[in-house]
PDB file of C-alpha atoms in Angstrom:
ATOM      1  CA  MET I 103     -18.229  17.688  -4.848  1.00 62.00           C
ATOM      2  CA  LYS I 104     -18.698  20.253  -2.051  1.00 63.00           C
ATOM      3  CA  SER I 105     -16.148  23.064  -2.047  1.00 65.00           C
ATOM      4  CA  HIS I 106     -14.945  22.443   1.523  1.00 61.00           C
ATOM      5  CA  VAL I 107     -14.183  18.809   0.652  1.00 66.00           C
ATOM      6  CA  LEU I 108     -12.161  19.880  -2.382  1.00 71.00           C
ATOM      7  CA  SER I 109     -10.359  22.472  -0.246  1.00 89.00           C
ATOM      8  CA  GLN I 110      -9.378  19.763   2.255  1.00 91.00           C
ATOM      9  CA  LEU I 111      -8.163  17.511  -0.547  1.00 95.00           C
ATOM     10  CA  ARG I 112      -6.112  20.285  -2.154  1.00 95.00           C
ATOM     11  CA  SER I 113      -4.493  21.010   1.221  1.00 95.00           C
ATOM     12  CA  LEU I 114      -3.554  17.353   1.655  1.00 96.00           C
ATOM     13  CA  GLU I 115      -2.352  17.192  -1.943  1.00 97.00           C
ATOM     14  CA  ALA I 116      -0.133  20.251  -1.453  1.00 96.00           C
ATOM     15  CA  GLU I 117       1.365  18.809   1.745  1.00 94.00           C
ATOM     16  CA  SER I 118       2.174  15.469   0.078  1.00 96.00           C
ATOM     17  CA  ILE I 119       3.703  17.159  -2.960  1.00 97.00           C
ATOM     18  CA  HIS I 120       5.839  19.346  -0.694  1.00 94.00           C
ATOM     19  CA  ILE I 121       7.083  16.241   1.159  1.00 93.00           C
ATOM     20  CA  MET I 122       8.030  14.521  -2.091  1.00 95.00           C
ATOM     21  CA  ARG I 123       9.835  17.567  -3.455  1.00 96.00           C
ATOM     22  CA  GLU I 124      11.715  17.995  -0.185  1.00 93.00           C
ATOM     23  CA  VAL I 125      12.887  14.378  -0.255  1.00 93.00           C
ATOM     24  CA  VAL I 126      14.076  14.680  -3.852  1.00 94.00           C
ATOM     25  CA  ALA I 127      15.934  17.875  -2.955  1.00 92.00           C
ATOM     26  CA  GLU I 128      17.642  16.401   0.119  1.00 89.00           C
ATOM     27  CA  MET I 129      18.230  12.715  -0.674  1.00 90.00           C
ATOM     28  CA  GLN I 130      20.477  11.078  -3.239  1.00 91.00           C
ATOM     29  CA  ARG I 131      18.328   8.172  -4.438  1.00 94.00           C
ATOM     30  CA  PRO I 132      14.703   7.964  -3.298  1.00 96.00           C
ATOM     31  CA  CYS I 133      12.279   5.258  -4.415  1.00 97.00           C
ATOM     32  CA  LEU I 134       8.518   4.841  -4.161  1.00 98.00           C
ATOM     33  CA  LEU I 135       7.195   1.494  -2.947  1.00 97.00           C
ATOM     34  CA  PHE I 136       4.365   0.502  -5.261  1.00 97.00           C
ATOM     35  CA  SER I 137       2.015  -2.375  -4.472  1.00 94.00           C
ATOM     36  CA  GLY I 138      -0.651  -1.550  -7.051  1.00 95.00           C
ATOM     37  CA  GLY I 139      -3.113  -0.744  -4.274  1.00 95.00           C
ATOM     38  CA  LYS I 140      -5.058   2.489  -3.933  1.00 97.00           C
ATOM     39  CA  ASP I 141      -2.610   4.284  -1.615  1.00 96.00           C
ATOM     40  CA  SER I 142       0.518   3.589  -3.655  1.00 97.00           C
ATOM     41  CA  ILE I 143      -1.372   4.568  -6.814  1.00 98.00           C
ATOM     42  CA  VAL I 144      -2.389   7.883  -5.220  1.00 98.00           C
ATOM     43  CA  MET I 145       1.256   8.409  -4.240  1.00 98.00           C
ATOM     44  CA  LEU I 146       2.410   7.858  -7.811  1.00 98.00           C
ATOM     45  CA  HIS I 147      -0.340  10.160  -9.099  1.00 98.00           C
ATOM     46  CA  LEU I 148       0.897  12.838  -6.670  1.00 98.00           C
ATOM     47  CA  ALA I 149       4.491  12.287  -7.773  1.00 98.00           C
ATOM     48  CA  VAL I 150       3.479  12.833 -11.395  1.00 98.00           C
ATOM     49  CA  LYS I 151       1.846  16.135 -10.382  1.00 97.00           C
ATOM     50  CA  ALA I 152       4.786  17.140  -8.178  1.00 97.00           C
ATOM     51  CA  PHE I 153       7.360  16.979 -10.963  1.00 97.00           C
ATOM     52  CA  ALA I 154       5.358  17.680 -14.124  1.00 96.00           C
ATOM     53  CA  PRO I 155       6.107  18.315 -16.912  1.00 96.00           C
ATOM     54  CA  ALA I 156       9.287  16.324 -16.211  1.00 97.00           C
ATOM     55  CA  ARG I 157       9.141  12.609 -15.510  1.00 96.00           C
ATOM     56  CA  VAL I 158       9.002  11.317 -11.950  1.00 98.00           C
ATOM     57  CA  PRO I 159      12.675  11.564 -10.867  1.00 97.00           C
ATOM     58  CA  PHE I 160      12.811   8.305  -8.942  1.00 98.00           C
ATOM     59  CA  PRO I 161      11.915   4.664  -9.615  1.00 98.00           C
ATOM     60  CA  ILE I 162       9.077   2.672  -8.121  1.00 98.00           C
ATOM     61  CA  MET I 163       9.677  -0.703  -6.498  1.00 98.00           C
ATOM     62  CA  HIS I 164       7.221  -3.571  -6.268  1.00 98.00           C
ATOM     63  CA  VAL I 165       8.073  -6.228  -3.675  1.00 96.00           C
ATOM     64  CA  ASP I 166       6.426  -9.085  -5.554  1.00 96.00           C
ATOM     65  CA  THR I 167       5.290 -11.915  -3.287  1.00 95.00           C
ATOM     66  CA  GLY I 168       4.123 -14.092  -6.172  1.00 95.00           C
ATOM     67  CA  LEU I 169       0.630 -14.106  -4.675  1.00 94.00           C
ATOM     68  CA  ASN I 170      -0.757 -11.039  -6.429  1.00 95.00           C
ATOM     69  CA  PHE I 171      -4.172 -10.536  -7.960  1.00 95.00           C
ATOM     70  CA  GLN I 172      -3.596 -10.426 -11.723  1.00 95.00           C
ATOM     71  CA  THR I 173      -5.731  -7.291 -12.048  1.00 96.00           C
ATOM     72  CA  VAL I 174      -3.338  -5.525  -9.655  1.00 97.00           C
ATOM     73  CA  LEU I 175      -0.315  -6.468 -11.770  1.00 97.00           C
ATOM     74  CA  ASP I 176      -2.161  -5.315 -14.892  1.00 97.00           C
ATOM     75  CA  CYS I 177      -2.896  -1.947 -13.291  1.00 97.00           C
ATOM     76  CA  ARG I 178       0.734  -1.617 -12.150  1.00 97.00           C
ATOM     77  CA  ASP I 179       1.912  -2.167 -15.704  1.00 97.00           C
ATOM     78  CA  ARG I 180      -0.572   0.397 -17.070  1.00 97.00           C
ATOM     79  CA  TRP I 181       0.838   3.022 -14.705  1.00 98.00           C
ATOM     80  CA  VAL I 182       4.419   2.194 -15.673  1.00 98.00           C
ATOM     81  CA  GLU I 183       3.584   2.482 -19.363  1.00 97.00           C
ATOM     82  CA  ARG I 184       1.563   5.671 -18.907  1.00 96.00           C
ATOM     83  CA  THR I 185       4.106   7.532 -16.749  1.00 97.00           C
ATOM     84  CA  GLY I 186       7.365   6.138 -18.082  1.00 97.00           C
ATOM     85  CA  VAL I 187       8.561   5.568 -14.524  1.00 97.00           C
ATOM     86  CA  GLN I 188      11.307   2.994 -13.922  1.00 97.00           C
ATOM     87  CA  LEU I 189       9.984  -0.208 -12.295  1.00 98.00           C
ATOM     88  CA  VAL I 190      12.162  -2.285  -9.956  1.00 98.00           C
ATOM     89  CA  VAL I 191      10.730  -5.683  -9.025  1.00 97.00           C
ATOM     90  CA  ALA I 192      12.054  -7.399  -5.889  1.00 97.00           C
ATOM     91  CA  SER I 193      10.874 -11.004  -6.116  1.00 96.00           C
ATOM     92  CA  VAL I 194      10.013 -12.981  -2.996  1.00 96.00           C
ATOM     93  CA  PRO I 195       9.689 -16.305  -4.912  1.00 95.00           C
ATOM     94  CA  GLU I 196      13.181 -15.776  -6.342  1.00 96.00           C
ATOM     95  CA  ALA I 197      14.491 -15.007  -2.843  1.00 96.00           C
ATOM     96  CA  ILE I 198      12.902 -18.222  -1.548  1.00 96.00           C
ATOM     97  CA  ASP I 199      14.542 -20.225  -4.341  1.00 96.00           C
ATOM     98  CA  ARG I 200      18.020 -18.960  -3.479  1.00 95.00           C
ATOM     99  CA  GLY I 201      17.567 -19.319   0.280  1.00 93.00           C
ATOM    100  CA  LEU I 202      17.450 -15.674   1.360  1.00 95.00           C
ATOM    101  CA  VAL I 203      14.070 -16.279   3.025  1.00 94.00           C
ATOM    102  CA  ARG I 204      11.993 -19.315   3.949  1.00 93.00           C
ATOM    103  CA  GLU I 205       8.277 -19.846   3.374  1.00 90.00           C
ATOM    104  CA  GLU I 206       6.197 -19.540   6.536  1.00 88.00           C
ATOM    105  CA  PRO I 207       3.731 -22.346   7.369  1.00 86.00           C
ATOM    106  CA  ASN I 208       0.767 -19.959   7.761  1.00 83.00           C
ATOM    107  CA  GLY I 209       0.873 -19.027   4.055  1.00 82.00           C
ATOM    108  CA  SER I 210       1.677 -15.369   4.718  1.00 88.00           C
ATOM    109  CA  ARG I 211       4.646 -13.828   2.946  1.00 90.00           C
ATOM    110  CA  ASN I 212       4.403 -10.533   4.807  1.00 87.00           C
ATOM    111  CA  ARG I 213       7.264 -11.160   7.203  1.00 89.00           C
ATOM    112  CA  ILE I 214       9.579 -12.552   4.543  1.00 93.00           C
ATOM    113  CA  GLN I 215       9.062  -9.494   2.336  1.00 93.00           C
ATOM    114  CA  THR I 216      11.285  -7.509   4.686  1.00 93.00           C
ATOM    115  CA  PRO I 217      14.694  -9.084   3.848  1.00 94.00           C
ATOM    116  CA  VAL I 218      13.767  -8.893   0.159  1.00 96.00           C
ATOM    117  CA  LEU I 219      12.945  -5.193   0.460  1.00 95.00           C
ATOM    118  CA  LEU I 220      16.098  -4.424   2.438  1.00 93.00           C
ATOM    119  CA  GLU I 221      18.298  -6.349   0.002  1.00 95.00           C
ATOM    120  CA  ALA I 222      16.821  -4.504  -2.985  1.00 95.00           C
ATOM    121  CA  ALA I 223      17.189  -1.118  -1.263  1.00 93.00           C
ATOM    122  CA  GLU I 224      20.855  -1.836  -0.575  1.00 93.00           C
ATOM    123  CA  LYS I 225      21.480  -3.198  -4.072  1.00 95.00           C
ATOM    124  CA  HIS I 226      20.052  -0.095  -5.751  1.00 95.00           C
ATOM    125  CA  GLY I 227      21.408   2.370  -3.194  1.00 93.00           C
ATOM    126  CA  PHE I 228      18.005   3.736  -2.172  1.00 94.00           C
ATOM    127  CA  ASP I 229      18.371   6.123   0.769  1.00 91.00           C
ATOM    128  CA  ALA I 230      14.702   7.099   1.088  1.00 92.00           C
ATOM    129  CA  LEU I 231      11.665   4.915   0.512  1.00 94.00           C
ATOM    130  CA  PHE I 232       8.212   6.441   0.048  1.00 95.00           C
ATOM    131  CA  GLY I 233       5.477   4.322   1.627  1.00 93.00           C
ATOM    132  CA  GLY I 234       1.712   4.706   1.463  1.00 92.00           C
ATOM    133  CA  GLY I 235       1.017   4.187   5.184  1.00 89.00           C
ATOM    134  CA  ARG I 236      -1.633   6.375   6.803  1.00 90.00           C
ATOM    135  CA  ARG I 237      -2.066   7.018  10.510  1.00 84.00           C
ATOM    136  CA  ASP I 238      -5.720   6.001  10.507  1.00 84.00           C
ATOM    137  CA  GLU I 239      -5.031   2.486   9.196  1.00 75.00           C
ATOM    138  CA  GLU I 240      -3.636   0.664  12.203  1.00 62.00           C
ATOM    139  CA  LYS I 241      -2.308   1.398  15.691  1.00 55.00           C
ATOM    140  CA  ALA I 242       1.359   0.821  14.768  1.00 55.00           C
ATOM    141  CA  ARG I 243       0.969   3.399  12.002  1.00 49.00           C
ATOM    142  CA  ALA I 244      -0.909   5.856  14.205  1.00 51.00           C
ATOM    143  CA  LYS I 245       2.369   6.861  15.884  1.00 55.00           C
ATOM    144  CA  GLU I 246       4.357   6.930  12.647  1.00 62.00           C
ATOM    145  CA  ARG I 247       6.241  10.078  11.686  1.00 64.00           C
ATOM    146  CA  VAL I 248       6.366  11.396   8.139  1.00 68.00           C
ATOM    147  CA  PHE I 249      10.161  10.932   8.124  1.00 63.00           C
ATOM    148  CA  SER I 250      11.011   7.745   9.977  1.00 64.00           C
ATOM    149  CA  PHE I 251      14.123   5.687  10.661  1.00 56.00           C
ATOM    150  CA  ARG I 252      13.353   2.040  11.285  1.00 50.00           C
ATOM    151  CA  ASP I 253      15.937   1.822  14.079  1.00 49.00           C
ATOM    152  CA  GLU I 254      14.545   5.088  15.250  1.00 46.00           C
ATOM    153  CA  ILE I 255      15.458   7.095  18.322  1.00 44.00           C
ATOM    154  CA  TRP I 256      12.441   8.935  19.612  1.00 40.00           C
ATOM    155  CA  ASN I 257      14.262  12.247  20.171  1.00 39.00           C
ATOM    156  CA  LEU I 258      15.560  12.370  16.593  1.00 42.00           C
ATOM    157  CA  TYR I 259      14.141  15.420  14.847  1.00 39.00           C
ATOM    158  CA  ASN I 260      16.178  15.873  11.689  1.00 47.00           C
ATOM    159  CA  GLY I 261      16.432  14.235   8.289  1.00 50.00           C
ATOM    160  CA  ARG I 262      20.206  13.657   8.207  1.00 55.00           C
ATOM    161  CA  VAL I 263      21.096  10.243   6.853  1.00 57.00           C
ATOM    162  CA  HIS I 264      24.581   8.760   7.154  1.00 55.00           C
ATOM    163  CA  GLN I 265      26.256   6.563   4.562  1.00 59.00           C
ATOM    164  CA  GLY I 266      24.456   3.222   4.362  1.00 55.00           C
ATOM    165  CA  GLU I 267      21.348   4.440   6.208  1.00 60.00           C
ATOM    166  CA  SER I 268      17.897   5.009   4.760  1.00 69.00           C
ATOM    167  CA  ILE I 269      14.660   6.544   5.905  1.00 86.00           C
ATOM    168  CA  ARG I 270      11.002   5.795   5.316  1.00 89.00           C
ATOM    169  CA  VAL I 271       8.800   8.672   4.176  1.00 91.00           C
ATOM    170  CA  PHE I 272       5.013   8.681   4.398  1.00 92.00           C
ATOM    171  CA  PRO I 273       3.481  11.460   2.261  1.00 94.00           C
ATOM    172  CA  LEU I 274      -0.062  10.219   2.998  1.00 95.00           C
ATOM    173  CA  SER I 275       0.275  10.125   6.791  1.00 92.00           C
ATOM    174  CA  ASN I 276      -2.404  12.747   7.368  1.00 92.00           C
ATOM    175  CA  TRP I 277      -4.878  11.342   4.846  1.00 94.00           C
ATOM    176  CA  THR I 278      -7.778   9.111   5.879  1.00 93.00           C
ATOM    177  CA  GLU I 279      -9.348   6.313   3.875  1.00 94.00           C
ATOM    178  CA  LEU I 280     -12.224   8.671   3.087  1.00 94.00           C
ATOM    179  CA  ASP I 281      -9.772  11.357   1.892  1.00 96.00           C
ATOM    180  CA  ILE I 282      -8.103   8.816  -0.383  1.00 96.00           C
ATOM    181  CA  TRP I 283     -11.391   7.799  -1.966  1.00 97.00           C
ATOM    182  CA  ALA I 284     -12.681  11.359  -2.315  1.00 96.00           C
ATOM    183  CA  TYR I 285      -9.403  12.255  -4.055  1.00 97.00           C
ATOM    184  CA  ILE I 286      -9.579   9.214  -6.340  1.00 98.00           C
ATOM    185  CA  GLU I 287     -13.092  10.249  -7.339  1.00 97.00           C
ATOM    186  CA  ALA I 288     -12.127  13.894  -7.846  1.00 96.00           C
ATOM    187  CA  GLU I 289      -9.085  12.986  -9.971  1.00 97.00           C
ATOM    188  CA  ASN I 290     -10.698   9.952 -11.671  1.00 97.00           C
ATOM    189  CA  ILE I 291      -7.652   7.826 -10.883  1.00 98.00           C
ATOM    190  CA  ASP I 292      -7.172   4.448 -12.564  1.00 97.00           C
ATOM    191  CA  LEU I 293      -7.398   1.554 -10.062  1.00 97.00           C
ATOM    192  CA  PRO I 294      -7.658  -2.250 -10.160  1.00 97.00           C
ATOM    193  CA  ASP I 295     -11.287  -3.281 -10.649  1.00 96.00           C
ATOM    194  CA  LEU I 296     -11.179  -5.197  -7.335  1.00 96.00           C
ATOM    195  CA  TYR I 297     -12.126  -1.967  -5.583  1.00 97.00           C
ATOM    196  CA  LEU I 298     -15.588  -1.865  -7.177  1.00 98.00           C
ATOM    197  CA  ALA I 299     -18.426  -4.241  -6.344  1.00 98.00           C
ATOM    198  CA  LYS I 300     -19.412  -7.144  -8.534  1.00 97.00           C
ATOM    199  CA  GLU I 301     -20.739 -10.663  -8.110  1.00 97.00           C
ATOM    200  CA  ARG I 302     -17.937 -12.901  -6.789  1.00 97.00           C
ATOM    201  CA  GLU I 303     -17.757 -16.503  -5.635  1.00 97.00           C
ATOM    202  CA  VAL I 304     -16.675 -16.303  -2.002  1.00 97.00           C
ATOM    203  CA  VAL I 305     -16.180 -18.465   1.067  1.00 96.00           C
ATOM    204  CA  GLU I 306     -16.421 -17.291   4.680  1.00 95.00           C
ATOM    205  CA  ARG I 307     -13.461 -17.989   6.962  1.00 93.00           C
ATOM    206  CA  ASN I 308     -13.026 -16.594  10.472  1.00 89.00           C
ATOM    207  CA  GLY I 309     -15.721 -14.013   9.824  1.00 91.00           C
ATOM    208  CA  MET I 310     -14.130 -12.783   6.583  1.00 93.00           C
ATOM    209  CA  LEU I 311     -15.112 -13.309   2.947  1.00 95.00           C
ATOM    210  CA  TYR I 312     -12.415 -14.664   0.624  1.00 96.00           C
ATOM    211  CA  GLU I 313     -12.870 -14.912  -3.113  1.00 96.00           C
ATOM    212  CA  VAL I 314     -12.448 -18.471  -4.366  1.00 96.00           C
ATOM    213  CA  ASN I 315      -9.500 -18.470  -6.784  1.00 92.00           C
ATOM    214  CA  GLU I 316      -6.191 -20.197  -7.448  1.00 92.00           C
ATOM    215  CA  PHE I 317      -4.746 -18.837  -4.206  1.00 92.00           C
ATOM    216  CA  THR I 318      -7.787 -19.555  -2.020  1.00 93.00           C
ATOM    217  CA  PRO I 319      -9.361 -22.804  -3.222  1.00 94.00           C
ATOM    218  CA  LEU I 320     -12.191 -24.341  -1.254  1.00 95.00           C
ATOM    219  CA  LYS I 321     -11.162 -26.591   1.621  1.00 94.00           C
ATOM    220  CA  ASP I 322     -12.861 -29.877   2.439  1.00 93.00           C
ATOM    221  CA  GLY I 323     -16.317 -29.223   3.834  1.00 92.00           C
ATOM    222  CA  GLU I 324     -16.508 -25.623   2.637  1.00 94.00           C
ATOM    223  CA  ASN I 325     -19.236 -24.283   0.394  1.00 94.00           C
ATOM    224  CA  ALA I 326     -18.919 -21.243  -1.834  1.00 95.00           C
ATOM    225  CA  GLU I 327     -21.656 -18.722  -2.496  1.00 96.00           C
ATOM    226  CA  VAL I 328     -22.010 -15.788  -4.843  1.00 97.00           C
ATOM    227  CA  ARG I 329     -22.252 -12.331  -3.257  1.00 97.00           C
ATOM    228  CA  SER I 330     -21.803  -8.755  -4.384  1.00 98.00           C
ATOM    229  CA  THR I 331     -18.427  -7.781  -2.925  1.00 97.00           C
ATOM    230  CA  ARG I 332     -15.513  -5.419  -3.353  1.00 97.00           C
ATOM    231  CA  TYR I 333     -12.055  -5.024  -1.832  1.00 96.00           C
ATOM    232  CA  ARG I 334     -11.205  -2.187   0.541  1.00 95.00           C
ATOM    233  CA  THR I 335      -7.498  -2.962   0.477  1.00 92.00           C
ATOM    234  CA  VAL I 336      -5.311  -5.097  -1.754  1.00 90.00           C
ATOM    235  CA  GLY I 337      -2.664  -7.474  -0.439  1.00 89.00           C
ATOM    236  CA  ASP I 338      -1.786 -11.060  -1.215  1.00 93.00           C
ATOM    237  CA  ALA I 339      -4.670 -12.880  -2.859  1.00 92.00           C
ATOM    238  CA  ASN I 340      -4.565 -15.733  -0.344  1.00 92.00           C
ATOM    239  CA  LEU I 341      -4.964 -13.511   2.721  1.00 91.00           C
ATOM    240  CA  THR I 342      -6.942 -10.456   1.639  1.00 93.00           C
ATOM    241  CA  ALA I 343     -10.671 -10.592   2.200  1.00 95.00           C
ATOM    242  CA  CYS I 344     -13.417  -8.676   0.457  1.00 95.00           C
ATOM    243  CA  VAL I 345     -16.523  -7.083   1.956  1.00 95.00           C
ATOM    244  CA  GLU I 346     -20.163  -7.205   0.937  1.00 96.00           C
ATOM    245  CA  SER I 347     -20.927  -4.102  -1.067  1.00 96.00           C
ATOM    246  CA  ALA I 348     -23.173  -2.617  -3.719  1.00 96.00           C
ATOM    247  CA  ALA I 349     -20.677   0.171  -4.568  1.00 97.00           C
ATOM    248  CA  ILE I 350     -20.206  -0.069  -8.323  1.00 97.00           C
ATOM    249  CA  THR I 351     -18.921   3.489  -8.894  1.00 97.00           C
ATOM    250  CA  LEU I 352     -16.264   5.646  -7.229  1.00 97.00           C
ATOM    251  CA  HIS I 353     -18.999   7.885  -5.833  1.00 97.00           C
ATOM    252  CA  ASP I 354     -20.705   4.840  -4.328  1.00 97.00           C
ATOM    253  CA  VAL I 355     -17.433   3.865  -2.655  1.00 97.00           C
ATOM    254  CA  VAL I 356     -17.005   7.354  -1.164  1.00 96.00           C
ATOM    255  CA  GLU I 357     -20.484   7.198   0.335  1.00 96.00           C
ATOM    256  CA  GLU I 358     -19.895   3.682   1.644  1.00 96.00           C
ATOM    257  CA  VAL I 359     -16.544   4.524   3.265  1.00 94.00           C
ATOM    258  CA  ALA I 360     -18.063   7.602   4.908  1.00 93.00           C
ATOM    259  CA  ALA I 361     -20.437   5.314   6.795  1.00 91.00           C
ATOM    260  CA  VAL I 362     -18.011   2.643   8.064  1.00 87.00           C
ATOM    261  CA  ARG I 363     -16.182   2.673  11.386  1.00 78.00           C
ATOM    262  CA  LEU I 364     -13.712  -0.210  10.954  1.00 79.00           C
ATOM    263  CA  THR I 365     -10.461   0.475   9.101  1.00 72.00           C
ATOM    264  CA  GLU I 366      -9.798  -1.349   5.868  1.00 78.00           C
ATOM    265  CA  ARG I 367      -6.897  -3.331   7.322  1.00 57.00           C
ATOM    266  CA  GLY I 368      -8.925  -4.355  10.361  1.00 61.00           C
ATOM    267  CA  ALA I 369     -11.804  -5.448   8.166  1.00 59.00           C
ATOM    268  CA  THR I 370      -9.999  -7.376   5.452  1.00 58.00           C
ATOM    269  CA  ARG I 371      -6.338  -8.216   6.105  1.00 53.00           C
ATOM    270  CA  GLY I 372      -5.961 -11.739   7.424  1.00 53.00           C
ATOM    271  CA  ASP I 373      -2.167 -11.326   7.475  1.00 53.00           C
ATOM    272  CA  ASP I 374      -2.490  -8.650  10.190  1.00 48.00           C
ATOM    273  CA  LYS I 375      -4.233 -11.138  12.461  1.00 49.00           C
ATOM    274  CA  VAL I 376      -1.146 -13.338  12.885  1.00 47.00           C
ATOM    275  CA  SER I 377      -0.544 -11.535  16.185  1.00 48.00           C
ATOM    276  CA  GLU I 378      -1.765  -8.425  17.999  1.00 49.00           C
ATOM    277  CA  ALA I 379       1.523  -6.716  17.132  1.00 46.00           C
ATOM    278  CA  ALA I 380       1.987  -8.027  13.578  1.00 54.00           C
ATOM    279  CA  MET I 381       2.411  -4.596  12.004  1.00 49.00           C
ATOM    280  CA  GLU I 382       4.662  -3.321  14.792  1.00 50.00           C
ATOM    281  CA  ASP I 383       6.910  -6.374  14.409  1.00 53.00           C
ATOM    282  CA  ARG I 384       7.300  -5.762  10.679  1.00 49.00           C
ATOM    283  CA  LYS I 385       8.183  -2.112  11.329  1.00 48.00           C
ATOM    284  CA  LYS I 386      10.956  -3.099  13.734  1.00 52.00           C
ATOM    285  CA  GLU I 387      12.362  -5.511  11.169  1.00 52.00           C
ATOM    286  CA  GLY I 388      12.588  -2.731   8.586  1.00 50.00           C
ATOM    287  CA  TYR I 389       9.385  -2.936   6.570  1.00 52.00           C
ATOM    288  CA  PHE I 390       6.409  -0.579   6.435  1.00 49.00           C
TER     289      PHE I 390
END
């Protein structure tokens, strides 16, 4: 890899590690939100580096919608076993069963993740939550600060948190999708195999390709076809699309991402197309 690329990555790495160390120094009980996707995995990898040779001094939390790709759950569990980090699972299906949230008719569980997240944060006393959001992903995240209150006041410039309050922290804010992939290649980071291309049975819906599986069965009148695809982002299996790709190695992915102009969320996340302001709405409600 060219030296100037590595220099850029090491600068981003140092910034993210500094942010994590600062949060641990200032806050009482931070937690890292971990979806099993590439950004949260890079965050956990950075946390391991930040506090080595000690263990990561905070837990990770997975807000489990019950609609996960199995390979993502498998990768999550490998990271937990490898790092020894504490895993907290906040279950959306369990919250539905006890009436905390109600299933939405469009099949998306994005909105109803928020009360589940907030309940778990209060239960465990988390006062800072690390999220993997990046400014290049989506317009609502483009204006995001590294340290962010969800009921934020725009002239607030300090990190003081009162009893019962919490902040969101985004160590990857200044990274791009290309930076993430170049770093994954450079560090040879373990990811779910969804991110690499292979032959998959897919169906096209609203201009997007969805893998045919238990969460996205064929509808009446639909026909599946086999294409070489990979995932650019990982969300719920019923609403995350894949893209046509021949990228079977990490280096292939880096080269592919360098050539695209549409963000991964814009290209593949059906749940963000519920409304023009879907992400902004979730931010206001307390999510990421």
